[in-house]
Structures are given as C-alpha cells and as structure tokens.
Coordinates of C-alpha atoms and ligand atoms in Angstrom, one line a residue:
Chain A
M119 CA -25.6 21.6 71.7
S120 CA -26.1 20.3 68.2
W121 CA -23.9 22.2 65.7
Y122 CA -26.8 23.0 63.4
L123 CA -28.6 25.1 66.1
T124 CA -25.6 27.4 66.4
C125 CA -24.6 30.4 64.2
G126 CA -21.4 31.1 62.3
P127 CA -19.7 33.7 60.1
E128 CA -21.7 35.2 57.2
Q129 CA -24.8 33.6 58.7
D130 CA -27.2 35.9 56.7
V131 CA -26.2 34.2 53.4
I132 CA -24.4 31.0 54.3
L133 CA -26.2 28.6 56.6
S134 CA -23.6 26.0 56.8
S135 CA -20.3 24.6 55.3
R136 CA -19.6 21.0 54.7
V137 CA -16.5 19.0 53.7
R138 CA -16.7 15.3 52.7
L139 CA -13.7 13.0 52.2
A140 CA -14.0 9.7 50.4
R141 CA -11.7 6.8 51.3
N142 CA -11.5 3.1 50.4
V143 CA -9.7 0.2 51.9
D144 CA -7.2 -1.2 49.4
T145 CA -7.6 -4.9 49.9
Y146 CA -11.4 -4.9 49.2
P147 CA -13.3 -4.2 46.0
F148 CA -15.5 -1.1 46.0
T149 CA -18.8 -1.3 47.9
G150 CA -20.9 -2.3 44.9
H151 CA -18.7 -5.4 44.5
L152 CA -18.6 -6.7 48.1
D153 CA -20.5 -9.8 49.0
D154 CA -22.6 -9.6 52.2
Q155 CA -19.9 -11.4 54.3
Q156 CA -17.1 -9.1 53.1
A157 CA -19.4 -6.0 53.7
V158 CA -20.0 -7.1 57.3
E159 CA -16.3 -7.8 57.9
L160 CA -15.1 -4.5 56.4
S161 CA -17.8 -2.5 58.1
Q162 CA -16.6 -3.9 61.5
K163 CA -12.9 -3.2 60.6
I164 CA -13.5 0.4 59.8
R165 CA -15.6 1.0 62.8
D166 CA -13.0 -0.6 65.0
S167 CA -10.2 1.5 63.5
I168 CA -12.1 4.7 64.4
Y169 CA -12.9 3.5 67.9
A170 CA -9.3 2.3 68.4
A171 CA -8.1 5.9 68.2
N172 CA -8.5 6.6 71.9
S173 CA -10.5 5.3 74.9
K174 CA -12.7 8.4 74.9
M175 CA -14.2 7.7 71.5
P176 CA -17.3 5.8 72.8
D177 CA -18.1 9.0 74.9
L178 CA -17.7 11.3 71.9
Y179 CA -19.3 9.3 69.2
R180 CA -22.3 7.0 68.7
D181 CA -22.3 4.1 66.3
L182 CA -25.5 3.2 64.5
D183 CA -26.1 0.0 62.5
L184 CA -28.6 1.1 59.9
T185 CA -29.8 -2.4 59.3
E186 CA -31.2 -2.3 62.9
L187 CA -33.0 1.0 62.6
T188 CA -36.6 1.7 61.6
D189 CA -37.4 3.4 58.2
V190 CA -38.5 6.5 60.1
A191 CA -35.3 6.7 62.1
C192 CA -33.3 6.4 58.9
E193 CA -35.4 9.1 57.1
A194 CA -34.7 11.4 60.1
L195 CA -31.0 10.8 59.7
V196 CA -31.2 11.7 56.0
E197 CA -33.1 14.9 56.8
Q198 CA -30.5 16.0 59.3
R199 CA -27.9 15.3 56.6
L200 CA -26.1 12.8 58.8
I201 CA -26.4 10.1 56.2
S202 CA -27.0 10.0 52.5
E203 CA -29.8 8.2 50.6
E204 CA -27.1 6.2 48.9
L205 CA -25.9 4.8 52.3
L206 CA -29.4 3.5 53.0
H207 CA -30.3 1.8 49.8
S208 CA -28.5 -0.3 47.1
P209 CA -29.5 0.6 43.6
N210 CA -32.4 -1.8 43.8
K211 CA -33.8 0.1 46.8
R212 CA -33.1 -2.7 49.1
R213 CA -31.7 -1.8 52.5
K214 CA -28.0 -2.4 52.3
A215 CA -26.2 -5.0 54.3
A216 CA -23.7 -3.7 57.0
S217 CA -24.3 0.0 56.4
R218 CA -23.4 2.0 59.4
V219 CA -22.7 5.5 60.6
V220 CA -20.6 6.9 63.4
I221 CA -21.8 10.3 64.6
S222 CA -20.2 12.8 66.9
N223 CA -22.2 14.0 69.9
D224 CA -22.8 17.4 68.5
E225 CA -23.6 15.8 65.1
S226 CA -21.1 17.9 63.3
V227 CA -19.1 14.9 62.2
S228 CA -20.5 11.7 60.7
I229 CA -18.6 8.8 59.2
M230 CA -20.6 6.8 56.7
I231 CA -19.5 3.2 56.2
G232 CA -20.7 1.3 53.2
E233 CA -21.6 4.3 50.9
E234 CA -20.5 4.2 47.3
D235 CA -17.0 4.4 48.8
H236 CA -16.2 2.3 51.9
I237 CA -15.7 5.4 54.0
R238 CA -17.3 8.8 53.6
I239 CA -16.2 11.3 56.3
Q240 CA -18.3 14.4 56.6
A241 CA -17.8 17.5 58.8
M242 CA -20.3 20.4 59.0
T243 CA -19.9 23.8 60.5
P244 CA -22.4 26.6 60.9
G245 CA -22.0 29.6 58.6
L246 CA -19.1 30.0 56.2
D247 CA -16.2 28.1 57.8
L248 CA -14.8 25.6 55.3
Q249 CA -11.4 25.5 57.0
S250 CA -12.8 24.2 60.3
A251 CA -14.9 21.7 58.5
Y252 CA -11.9 20.5 56.5
K253 CA -9.7 20.2 59.6
Q254 CA -12.3 18.1 61.4
A255 CA -12.8 15.8 58.4
E256 CA -9.0 15.5 58.0
E257 CA -8.6 14.4 61.7
I258 CA -10.9 11.5 61.1
A259 CA -9.2 10.7 57.8
L260 CA -5.9 10.5 59.6
L261 CA -7.3 8.0 62.1
V262 CA -8.4 5.6 59.4
E263 CA -5.3 6.2 57.2
E264 CA -3.0 5.3 60.1
R265 CA -4.9 2.1 60.9
L266 CA -6.1 0.7 57.5
P267 CA -4.4 0.2 54.2
I268 CA -6.1 3.0 52.2
A269 CA -6.4 2.8 48.4
Y270 CA -4.0 5.5 47.2
D271 CA -1.9 5.9 44.1
E272 CA 1.1 8.3 43.6
L273 CA -0.4 9.4 40.3
F274 CA -4.2 9.4 40.9
G275 CA -4.2 10.1 44.6
F276 CA -7.0 8.6 46.7
L277 CA -8.8 6.0 44.7
T278 CA -12.6 6.2 44.7
A279 CA -15.4 4.1 43.1
C280 CA -16.4 7.0 40.9
P281 CA -13.7 8.9 38.8
T282 CA -15.4 12.2 39.6
N283 CA -14.1 11.9 43.2
T284 CA -10.6 10.5 42.5
G285 CA -7.6 12.5 43.8
T286 CA -8.4 14.4 47.0
G287 CA -11.7 12.5 47.3
M288 CA -12.9 15.8 48.7
R289 CA -16.2 17.5 48.1
A290 CA -16.5 20.9 49.8
S291 CA -19.8 22.7 49.8
V292 CA -21.8 25.5 51.4
M293 CA -25.6 25.8 51.8
A294 CA -26.5 29.3 50.7
H295 CA -29.7 31.2 51.1
L296 CA -30.1 33.4 48.0
P297 CA -33.5 35.0 47.9
G298 CA -32.2 38.2 46.3
L299 CA -30.3 36.5 43.4
T300 CA -33.4 34.2 42.9
H301 CA -35.7 37.2 42.8
Y302 CA -33.6 38.9 40.1
K303 CA -33.3 35.6 38.2
Q304 CA -29.5 35.5 38.5
I305 CA -29.2 31.9 39.5
D306 CA -29.0 30.4 36.0
Q307 CA -26.3 32.8 35.0
L308 CA -24.4 32.1 38.3
R309 CA -24.8 28.4 37.7
R310 CA -23.3 28.6 34.1
K311 CA -20.4 30.8 35.3
L312 CA -19.5 28.5 38.2
D313 CA -19.8 25.5 36.0
R314 CA -17.1 26.8 33.7
M315 CA -14.9 27.3 36.8
G316 CA -15.4 23.8 38.0
F317 CA -18.1 24.4 40.7
T318 CA -21.7 23.3 40.9
V319 CA -24.8 25.1 42.0
R320 CA -27.7 22.9 42.9
G321 CA -31.0 23.3 44.8
A322 CA -30.4 22.1 48.3
Y323 CA -33.9 20.7 48.5
G324 CA -36.0 19.4 45.6
E325 CA -34.9 18.6 42.1
H326 CA -32.0 20.1 40.2
S327 CA -33.7 23.0 38.4
K328 CA -36.1 24.1 41.1
A329 CA -34.6 25.1 44.4
V330 CA -37.2 25.1 47.2
G331 CA -36.8 28.0 49.6
C332 CA -34.0 29.7 47.7
L333 CA -31.6 27.3 49.3
Y334 CA -28.6 26.2 47.2
Q335 CA -25.7 23.9 47.6
I336 CA -22.5 25.2 46.0
S337 CA -19.6 22.7 45.7
N338 CA -16.4 21.8 43.8
Q339 CA -16.4 19.5 40.8
V340 CA -12.7 19.0 40.4
T341 CA -11.0 16.6 42.8
L342 CA -7.9 15.7 40.9
G343 CA -5.0 18.1 39.9
L344 CA -5.7 20.6 42.6
S345 CA -4.7 20.3 46.3
E346 CA -7.3 20.3 49.0
L347 CA -6.3 23.9 50.0
D348 CA -6.5 25.2 46.4
I349 CA -10.0 23.8 46.1
L350 CA -11.1 25.3 49.5
S351 CA -9.5 28.7 48.6
D352 CA -11.1 28.8 45.2
L353 CA -14.5 27.9 46.7
R354 CA -14.0 30.4 49.5
S355 CA -13.2 33.2 47.1
I356 CA -16.3 32.4 44.9
I357 CA -18.5 32.3 48.0
D358 CA -17.2 35.7 49.2
Q359 CA -18.3 37.2 45.9
I360 CA -21.7 35.5 45.9
I361 CA -22.3 36.9 49.4
Q362 CA -21.6 40.4 48.2
L363 CA -23.9 39.9 45.2
E364 CA -26.7 38.5 47.3
R365 CA -26.5 41.3 49.9
K366 CA -26.7 43.9 47.1
A367 CA -29.6 42.1 45.5
R368 CA -31.5 42.1 48.8
Q369 CA -30.8 45.8 49.3
K370 CA -32.1 46.6 45.8
M371 CA -35.1 44.4 46.5
Q372 CA -35.9 46.3 49.6
E373 CA -35.5 49.7 48.0
H374 CA -37.6 48.8 45.0
S375 CA -40.5 47.0 46.5
G376 CA -40.5 48.7 50.0
T377 CA -44.0 48.4 51.6
K378 CA -45.1 45.5 49.4
L379 CA -42.2 43.4 50.4
E380 CA -42.7 44.3 54.0
D381 CA -46.4 43.5 53.9
K382 CA -45.6 40.1 52.2
L383 CA -43.1 39.2 54.9
Y384 CA -45.3 40.2 57.8
R385 CA -48.2 38.3 56.4
N386 CA -45.9 35.3 56.0
L387 CA -45.1 35.4 59.7
G388 CA -48.8 35.5 60.4
V389 CA -49.4 32.3 58.3
L390 CA -46.5 30.5 60.1
Q391 CA -48.0 31.5 63.5
Q392 CA -51.5 30.4 62.6
A393 CA -51.3 27.6 60.1
R394 CA -52.9 24.2 61.0
Y395 CA -51.7 22.3 57.9
I396 CA -48.5 22.9 56.0
S397 CA -46.6 20.7 53.5
G398 CA -42.8 20.3 53.7
A399 CA -42.3 22.4 50.5
E400 CA -44.6 25.2 51.7
A401 CA -42.9 25.2 55.1
L402 CA -39.5 25.6 53.4
E403 CA -40.7 28.5 51.2
R404 CA -42.2 30.3 54.2
I405 CA -39.2 29.7 56.4
S406 CA -37.1 31.1 53.6
D407 CA -39.2 34.3 53.6
L408 CA -39.0 34.5 57.3
A409 CA -35.2 34.3 57.0
L410 CA -35.3 37.1 54.5
A411 CA -37.3 39.2 56.9
I412 CA -34.8 38.6 59.6
E413 CA -32.0 39.4 57.2
L414 CA -33.6 42.7 56.3
G415 CA -34.1 43.5 59.9
Y416 CA -37.9 43.3 60.2
F417 CA -38.4 41.0 63.2
T418 CA -35.9 41.9 65.9
D419 CA -37.4 39.3 68.3
L420 CA -36.2 36.5 66.0
D421 CA -32.7 35.6 64.8
F422 CA -31.0 33.0 62.6
K423 CA -31.2 30.4 65.5
T424 CA -35.0 30.5 65.0
I425 CA -34.5 29.6 61.3
K426 CA -32.2 26.8 62.2
K427 CA -34.6 25.4 64.8
L428 CA -37.4 25.5 62.2
L429 CA -35.4 23.9 59.4
A430 CA -34.3 21.1 61.8
A431 CA -37.9 20.4 62.8
I432 CA -39.9 20.2 59.6
G433 CA -38.7 17.0 58.0
A434 CA -41.3 14.2 57.7
G435 CA -38.9 11.6 59.3
T436 CA -38.0 13.9 62.1
I437 CA -41.7 14.7 62.8
Q438 CA -42.7 11.0 62.9
Q439 CA -39.7 10.2 65.0
S440 CA -40.6 12.8 67.6
C441 CA -44.2 11.5 67.6
G442 CA -43.0 8.0 68.0
E443 CA -45.3 6.6 65.3
Q444 CA -45.8 6.4 61.6
L445 CA -48.0 9.2 60.2
S446 CA -49.8 9.8 56.9
A447 CA -48.7 12.8 54.8
D448 CA -51.8 14.7 56.1
Q449 CA -51.0 13.9 59.7
C450 CA -47.5 15.0 59.2
A451 CA -48.6 18.4 57.7
N452 CA -50.8 18.9 60.8
H453 CA -47.9 18.1 63.2
R454 CA -45.5 20.2 61.2
A455 CA -47.8 23.3 61.5
K456 CA -48.0 22.7 65.3
K457 CA -44.3 22.3 65.6
I458 CA -43.7 25.6 63.7
R459 CA -46.3 27.5 65.8
D460 CA -44.7 26.2 69.0
I461 CA -41.1 27.2 68.0
L462 CA -42.2 30.7 67.0
Y463 CA -44.3 31.2 70.1
K464 CA -41.3 30.2 72.3
E465 CA -38.9 32.3 70.4
I466 CA -41.1 35.4 70.3
T467 CA -42.1 35.2 74.0
N468 CA -38.6 34.0 75.0
K469 CA -40.1 31.1 77.0
E470 CA -37.4 28.5 76.5
Chain B
M265 CA 3.1 -13.0 17.1
K266 CA 4.1 -9.3 17.6
C267 CA 1.7 -6.5 18.2
E268 CA 0.6 -4.9 15.0
N269 CA 0.8 -1.4 16.4
C270 CA 4.2 -1.2 18.2
N271 CA 5.9 -4.3 16.6
E272 CA 7.7 -4.8 19.9
R273 CA 5.6 -6.5 22.5
E274 CA 3.8 -9.8 22.2
A275 CA 0.2 -9.5 20.9
S276 CA -2.3 -11.0 23.3
V277 CA -5.4 -9.0 22.4
H278 CA -7.6 -9.6 19.4
I279 CA -9.7 -6.6 18.5
K280 CA -12.5 -6.9 16.0
Q281 CA -14.3 -3.7 15.1
N282 CA -17.0 -2.5 12.8
I283 CA -16.9 1.1 11.6
N284 CA -19.7 2.1 9.3
G285 CA -20.1 -1.5 8.1
V286 CA -16.4 -2.0 7.4
E287 CA -14.9 -4.8 9.5
S288 CA -11.3 -4.9 10.6
E289 CA -9.2 -7.0 12.8
Q290 CA -6.1 -6.2 14.8
Y291 CA -3.8 -8.1 17.1
L292 CA -2.3 -5.9 19.8
C293 CA -0.3 -6.0 23.0
P294 CA -2.3 -5.1 26.2
Q295 CA -0.7 -1.6 26.3
C296 CA -1.6 -0.7 22.8
A297 CA -5.0 -2.2 23.2
A298 CA -5.7 0.0 26.3
A299 CA -4.5 3.1 24.3
H300 CA -6.8 2.0 21.5
Q301 CA -9.7 1.8 23.8
S302 CA -9.1 5.1 25.4
H303 CA -8.8 6.7 22.0
Y304 CA -12.4 5.9 21.3
S305 CA -13.9 6.5 24.8
V306 CA -12.3 9.9 25.6
G307 CA -14.3 11.9 23.1
D308 CA -17.6 10.5 24.4
F309 CA -16.9 11.4 27.9
N310 CA -16.1 15.0 26.9
Q311 CA -19.6 15.9 25.7
F312 CA -21.2 14.4 28.8
F313 CA -19.4 16.4 31.3
T314 CA -22.1 18.2 33.2
N315 CA -22.6 18.7 36.9
P316 CA -21.6 15.7 38.9
A317 CA -23.1 15.5 42.3
F318 CA -21.1 13.8 45.0
G319 CA -22.0 10.1 44.9
K320 CA -24.0 10.4 41.7
S321 CA -22.9 7.9 39.0
W322 CA -23.5 10.5 36.4
L323 CA -21.2 9.1 33.8
G324 CA -23.1 5.8 33.9
D325 CA -26.5 7.5 34.0
L326 CA -25.7 9.6 30.9
L327 CA -23.9 7.0 28.9
G328 CA -26.3 4.3 29.9
N329 CA -29.5 6.2 29.3
A330 CA -28.5 7.9 26.1
G331 CA -27.0 4.7 24.7
M332 CA -24.4 6.9 23.1
L333 CA -21.7 4.3 23.4
S334 CA -23.1 2.1 20.8
H335 CA -23.8 5.0 18.4
T336 CA -20.6 6.8 18.5
M337 CA -18.1 4.1 19.2
P338 CA -17.0 1.5 16.7
Q339 CA -18.2 -1.9 17.8
T340 CA -15.2 -3.4 19.5
T341 CA -14.9 -6.9 20.6
V342 CA -11.8 -7.4 22.8
N343 CA -11.0 -11.1 23.3
S344 CA -8.5 -10.8 26.1
A345 CA -8.0 -11.0 29.8
A346 CA -6.5 -7.5 29.5
A347 CA -9.9 -6.1 28.8
R348 CA -11.0 -7.0 32.3
C349 CA -9.5 -6.1 35.7
P350 CA -7.9 -9.3 36.9
K351 CA -9.0 -8.6 40.5
C352 CA -12.6 -7.7 40.1
N353 CA -13.4 -8.8 36.6
W354 CA -14.8 -5.4 35.7
S355 CA -14.3 -4.1 32.1
F356 CA -14.0 -0.6 30.8
E357 CA -17.3 -1.0 29.2
D358 CA -18.7 -1.7 32.7
I359 CA -17.2 1.5 33.9
N360 CA -18.8 3.3 31.0
K361 CA -22.2 1.8 31.8
T362 CA -22.2 2.3 35.5
G363 CA -19.8 5.3 36.0
L364 CA -18.1 3.3 38.7
L365 CA -14.9 1.3 38.9
G366 CA -14.9 -2.1 40.4
C367 CA -11.9 -2.1 42.8
P368 CA -8.8 0.0 43.5
H369 CA -6.8 -2.1 41.1
C370 CA -9.0 -1.0 38.2
Y371 CA -7.1 2.3 38.3
E372 CA -3.8 0.6 37.5
H373 CA -5.4 -1.8 35.0
F374 CA -7.2 0.9 33.0
E375 CA -4.6 3.6 33.6
S376 CA -4.2 4.9 30.1
S377 CA -8.0 5.0 29.5
L378 CA -8.5 6.8 32.8
K379 CA -5.8 9.3 32.1
G380 CA -7.7 10.4 29.0
L381 CA -10.9 10.6 31.0
F382 CA -9.3 12.7 33.7
Q383 CA -7.8 15.2 31.1
R384 CA -11.4 15.9 30.3
I385 CA -13.3 15.8 33.6
Q386 CA -10.6 16.8 36.1
R387 CA -7.7 19.1 36.2
G388 CA -5.3 16.6 34.6
S389 CA -4.5 13.3 36.1
Q390 CA -1.7 14.1 38.6
H391 CA -2.8 14.2 42.2
V392 CA -1.3 17.2 44.0
G393 CA -3.2 16.9 47.3
R394 CA -2.2 15.4 50.6
K395 CA -1.0 11.8 51.0
P396 CA -2.5 9.2 53.4
G397 CA -1.4 9.4 57.0
R398 CA 0.1 12.8 56.6
R399 CA -1.4 16.2 57.5
G400 CA -1.6 18.6 54.6
S401 CA 1.6 20.4 55.8
E402 CA 0.3 23.8 54.8
H403 CA -3.1 24.3 56.3
D404 CA -2.2 24.6 60.0
N405 CA -0.8 28.0 59.4
V406 CA -2.7 29.0 56.3
V407 CA -6.1 30.6 56.4
V408 CA -8.4 29.6 53.6
T409 CA -8.7 32.9 51.8
G410 CA -10.1 34.0 48.6
S411 CA -7.5 33.8 45.8
V412 CA -8.7 32.0 42.8
S413 CA -5.9 29.9 41.5
D414 CA -7.5 29.2 38.2
N415 CA -6.2 31.5 35.5
N416 CA -8.7 30.9 32.7
A417 CA -11.7 31.4 34.9
K418 CA -11.4 34.6 36.8
Y419 CA -14.5 35.9 38.4
T420 CA -13.8 39.6 38.0
D421 CA -17.3 41.0 38.1
L422 CA -17.1 41.9 41.8
K423 CA -14.5 42.6 44.4
A424 CA -14.1 40.1 47.2
D425 CA -15.2 40.8 50.7
Q426 CA -13.4 43.9 52.0
D427 CA -12.5 42.6 55.4
Q428 CA -11.1 39.5 53.9
T429 CA -8.9 41.5 51.6
T430 CA -7.4 43.4 54.4
Q431 CA -6.9 40.2 56.3
N432 CA -5.0 38.8 53.3
E433 CA -2.8 41.9 53.2
R434 CA -2.0 41.6 56.9
E435 CA -1.0 38.0 56.5
T436 CA 1.3 38.7 53.5
K437 CA 3.1 41.4 55.6
E438 CA 3.7 38.9 58.4
L439 CA 5.4 36.3 56.2
S440 CA 9.1 35.7 56.6
P441 CA 11.4 35.8 53.5
L442 CA 11.4 32.0 53.4
E443 CA 7.6 31.8 53.7
Q444 CA 7.3 34.4 51.0
K445 CA 9.6 32.4 48.7
I446 CA 7.5 29.3 49.4
K447 CA 4.3 31.3 48.7
S448 CA 5.7 32.5 45.3
L449 CA 6.8 29.0 44.4
K450 CA 3.3 27.8 45.3
E451 CA 1.8 30.3 43.0
Q452 CA 4.1 29.2 40.2
Q453 CA 3.1 25.7 40.9
D454 CA -0.5 26.5 40.6
E455 CA 0.1 28.2 37.3
A456 CA 2.1 25.2 36.0
V457 CA -0.8 22.9 37.0
A458 CA -3.3 25.3 35.3
R459 CA -1.4 25.1 32.0
E460 CA -1.1 21.3 32.6
D461 CA 2.7 21.4 32.7
Y462 CA 3.0 18.7 35.3
L463 CA 6.7 18.3 35.0
A464 CA 7.3 21.9 36.1
A465 CA 4.6 21.5 38.7
A466 CA 6.3 18.4 40.1
R467 CA 9.7 20.2 40.1
L468 CA 8.2 23.1 42.0
R469 CA 6.5 20.8 44.4
D470 CA 9.8 19.2 45.3
E471 CA 11.4 22.5 45.7
I472 CA 8.7 23.7 48.0
K473 CA 9.0 20.5 50.0
E474 CA 12.7 20.9 50.4
L475 CA 12.3 24.5 51.6
R476 CA 9.6 23.4 54.1
E477 CA 11.7 20.6 55.4
G478 CA 14.6 22.9 55.8
K479 CA 12.3 25.3 57.6
E480 CA 11.2 22.7 60.1
E481 CA 14.8 21.7 60.9
D482 CA 15.6 25.3 61.7
Q483 CA 12.9 25.5 64.3
Ligands
ZN61 ZN1 1.9 -2.8 21.1
ZN62 ZN1 -10.8 -4.0 39.4

C-alpha cells in the first residue's frame, strides 16, 4: 500500500514527516552549469549507482525519465510530492534535459536526479516520525556515497549548489494541520517565534502568506553547524509543543462555539457528499474542515485514512491522469466533485 | 609587487573602487582580495536573511530583485583570475546574483567570503554532521526526542508532550556510565557550538569519538 494512505503517530495534527538530503558528485559542476551531454552522462551514472546496490533494486524501485513523460503525468508526480517543480523545469520553464526520478514501490522514497543539486533524496512517513524518514533517506545516501565521489569538505560538510543547504544538506519537515491555531490567529506569532529559532513555517499549499486548508509545512533553516540528529531533535521538540498548542486550541474552539461549529462541520460534509463542481482550493478547505470534524470526534464512520484518500485524489494532474485525457479546469472541477463523492460513499457505507 | 595589505604575498589582484564618488585603487594578493570582498558582502547578506525554502534561490532573488548590491556596495572592479572560480568560471558576484554556487570547487575558491556568509545565515561554518559513506554513529540507538539544543532560543511557553518526557526519563535511566559520559560531553559540545566556540566543540567531538570507539572495541 502507498505510504500516504496509512496513518502514523500524532495523526490528528501531523499528517506526514519528510526528510530530504542533498548530494552532489564532486567531478561535475552543479546542475545549472552542466551541458546537456554532461547532464545525461551524470544522470545515468547516479541511476546506475543506486541500482548497483543489489539485484532486488529493480523490484523495489521504478525509474522514470521525466523527459519521456507527458505534462499531466509530471503534474501528478508533483501533486504526490514525489518530484519538485524545480526538477521539471529549468529557470526558463523549459523541460530539463536528463531529469529523472527513482521511486520506491510504496512511494515513500524518491530520489530526484537533476534537481538544483545532482541528487535529492527524499523519504516520507505518515504522522510524526522524523527518525524513520531520516533513516530511510540515509540508507539511500549511503548507497550513492559508497559508489560515487560525493562533494564533501571537512570544513563545510556536504557541498550544495545553494549555501542555505550546505553542511548536512538536510531539510526535515512535517506537514501539520492547524485549524485551531489558525482560528485563533496564532500562526503569525508562531512563524515569528520559529523563525528566530531557525525554523520555517509555510503554507503547504498556496502562497507563502495564505495557507489553504490550514495545512502548514514546518522545516529547519539551519543546515551547517548542527548535526543531523540535533536538527531532528530540535524540530521534534518544537513539533511536540505545537501539537499540544493545537489540541488546546481545538478544545477551546469546541467549548466556545459548540453547536455553531458542529452545524458548520455537518453542513460541510453535506456539501462534500453532494457537490457537482468543486475547485482545488475549495476542496482543500472543505477536506480540512472534514478532518477537524473527525479530530473533534463528530463522524465516527470516517477516520484519517479517509482524509488521506481525499487529499491524494483531488490534484488536477492526478484527476487528468486517472481520466486518461487532458481536461479543462471546469471539467476537472466536475471530476473532482465526483471523486470526492465516491470516496465518501465508499468510506461511509464501508463498500471497499 | 607586494600586496598593499599584508606586504607579504605577491599582489596579483587589482581592485578599483568608487565609494561615494571617491575613487581608489589597491593591489592585493588573492587572499587579501577575497577577504576584502567578503568584508563588503557580509553585511548585505545579513539583512536579507528571511525564510529560505528548500531549493529556493532566495539569496539571488532578494539581492537580484532589490538591486541592493549596487546601492550598498562600493563599485568594485576586480581584474584577476582569483575573482573567478578556475573550474567553472563563476564569480562571487554571480553567486550574489543567483544565490547559487557554480561547482563544488567554488567553496574552496570563495572560502573566506562564504565563511562570512555562513556566520550570518547558518550556525557558524564548521560542519558537525555525518561524513560521506559513514552512518551517523549515534542515531541507531538514540531516539529523536525533544530537547532543544539551542540555548538562546528556548521555547518555554509550553511543556513538551507528557508521554515523550517520561520516555526520555526512562532512556536516561537505562544509560551506562560510559553512555552518560558521552551524553554529557555531547551536551557540552552543543553548548560550545551554540556560543560558536568551535575549537572547544572540535575537542569535545574528538573526545566523544574516542570514547565511542573504545566502547565499540569492548563489545
Ligand atoms: Zn595580502
Ligand atoms: Zn566553481
């Protein structure tokens, strides 16, 4: 089963944890300075180094050459967070030469080749589990470090294209659902506080200031001068406190707005079950409210797996890919509404 | 000709600059020229430190869009090979513009300028994490728990998760004397790093390493 449909620790606040490691091959310039021939050569070398690890690799991973995929297929990969926008396009929005991604069967691990750094290893786990994510990413890092000359310096650590990643080359993050703290307008304060401590809070979807669906990405800024473990421990301790704050805020919200909130959340489920046309942003907001209702214990038929199924299904690329054709925004909104109705119907009636 | 700054090394860099309309010229060695450059760039980076997203060339975005470089920095013309990385031909100005280095060798070539930058945007410029090809020796036994190692940024408003705290206590009790010693040295090392005393941090790191290696031999 795909990792993102399963649940993990502290699932009511933390949807998922992710660790990314950036690595570069010493004998080549950074990605932006490679000519097409070097890019192809290096991309092949990195792929081979991963596959050379053991004979079972082809059974455990699949390897996608992004230059061979359709735009819709690439968009779907971005929506599932298996690749970044950056991997797809060069700064001039042209599809990059020789970009590829190696993805594990459960899609928890993806290795981007040809991002801003030659290699970006990413591991994701459900709920709050930074340690497992780190271990998975480190295993892959070891594979490439054993087989390729990795750019590393005794002083600066792992050398990356951007100085904000130098050192550990590690970016650890969690995706947090914070409807309570959002409701009490605490996010800006939290953001300022964490910024001073070297951590970033950003909307997981949408632009920096406006977070759609109360979903936030919280990650480390510092990569040099602290060990991987220190960074993970600090992030973990901050997240533990945010979880407590968020749970308190939700409790307060429920006590204060009692029936009104209950009414809003039940109506919201009604809309999701009946809608015929729904934009991506509206879907996110409504799924966020549905998650809050489940968190507050309103719909016992539904659980966080439902939320994960819904979140995985509503992306425009994902919808078009499952329809097997290119759709207009209107057509997408229509298909999205149907997809949501179907998932909820199956979940509520337990007809898998 | 000797360098005008250190009077030791051979001058190979010619720097022309214009500060508020006053022109001046200097002949420097590559080392002093690099230090000279970092002297002027470091302050600029400081005020632009916001929230870098992974993969976002925020340095470049900010410096480029705001055009601050030309306003706040003296106009410097450096006529020398030292101003460019010999492997990728990238200059420090290019780094300012794009927020990206050209190749791994750029780190060595622009070392002194980068050190200044890292003092501002990172926790110093000494890597203390794992090395390539080696497992981070600690984390197989250590659970990632919640103890903020940063002294000047304690988040004291709320207590950490209760279950987690009891778990921490349990783990502390189970540690052997040697492990406790390592743990206490590790804490001292964190403190040394926090106050940017890298000599002490390096000494403690070596001490920890020795203890660990001794521990492995015992087993
Ligand atoms: Zn000199
Ligand atoms: Zn270079």
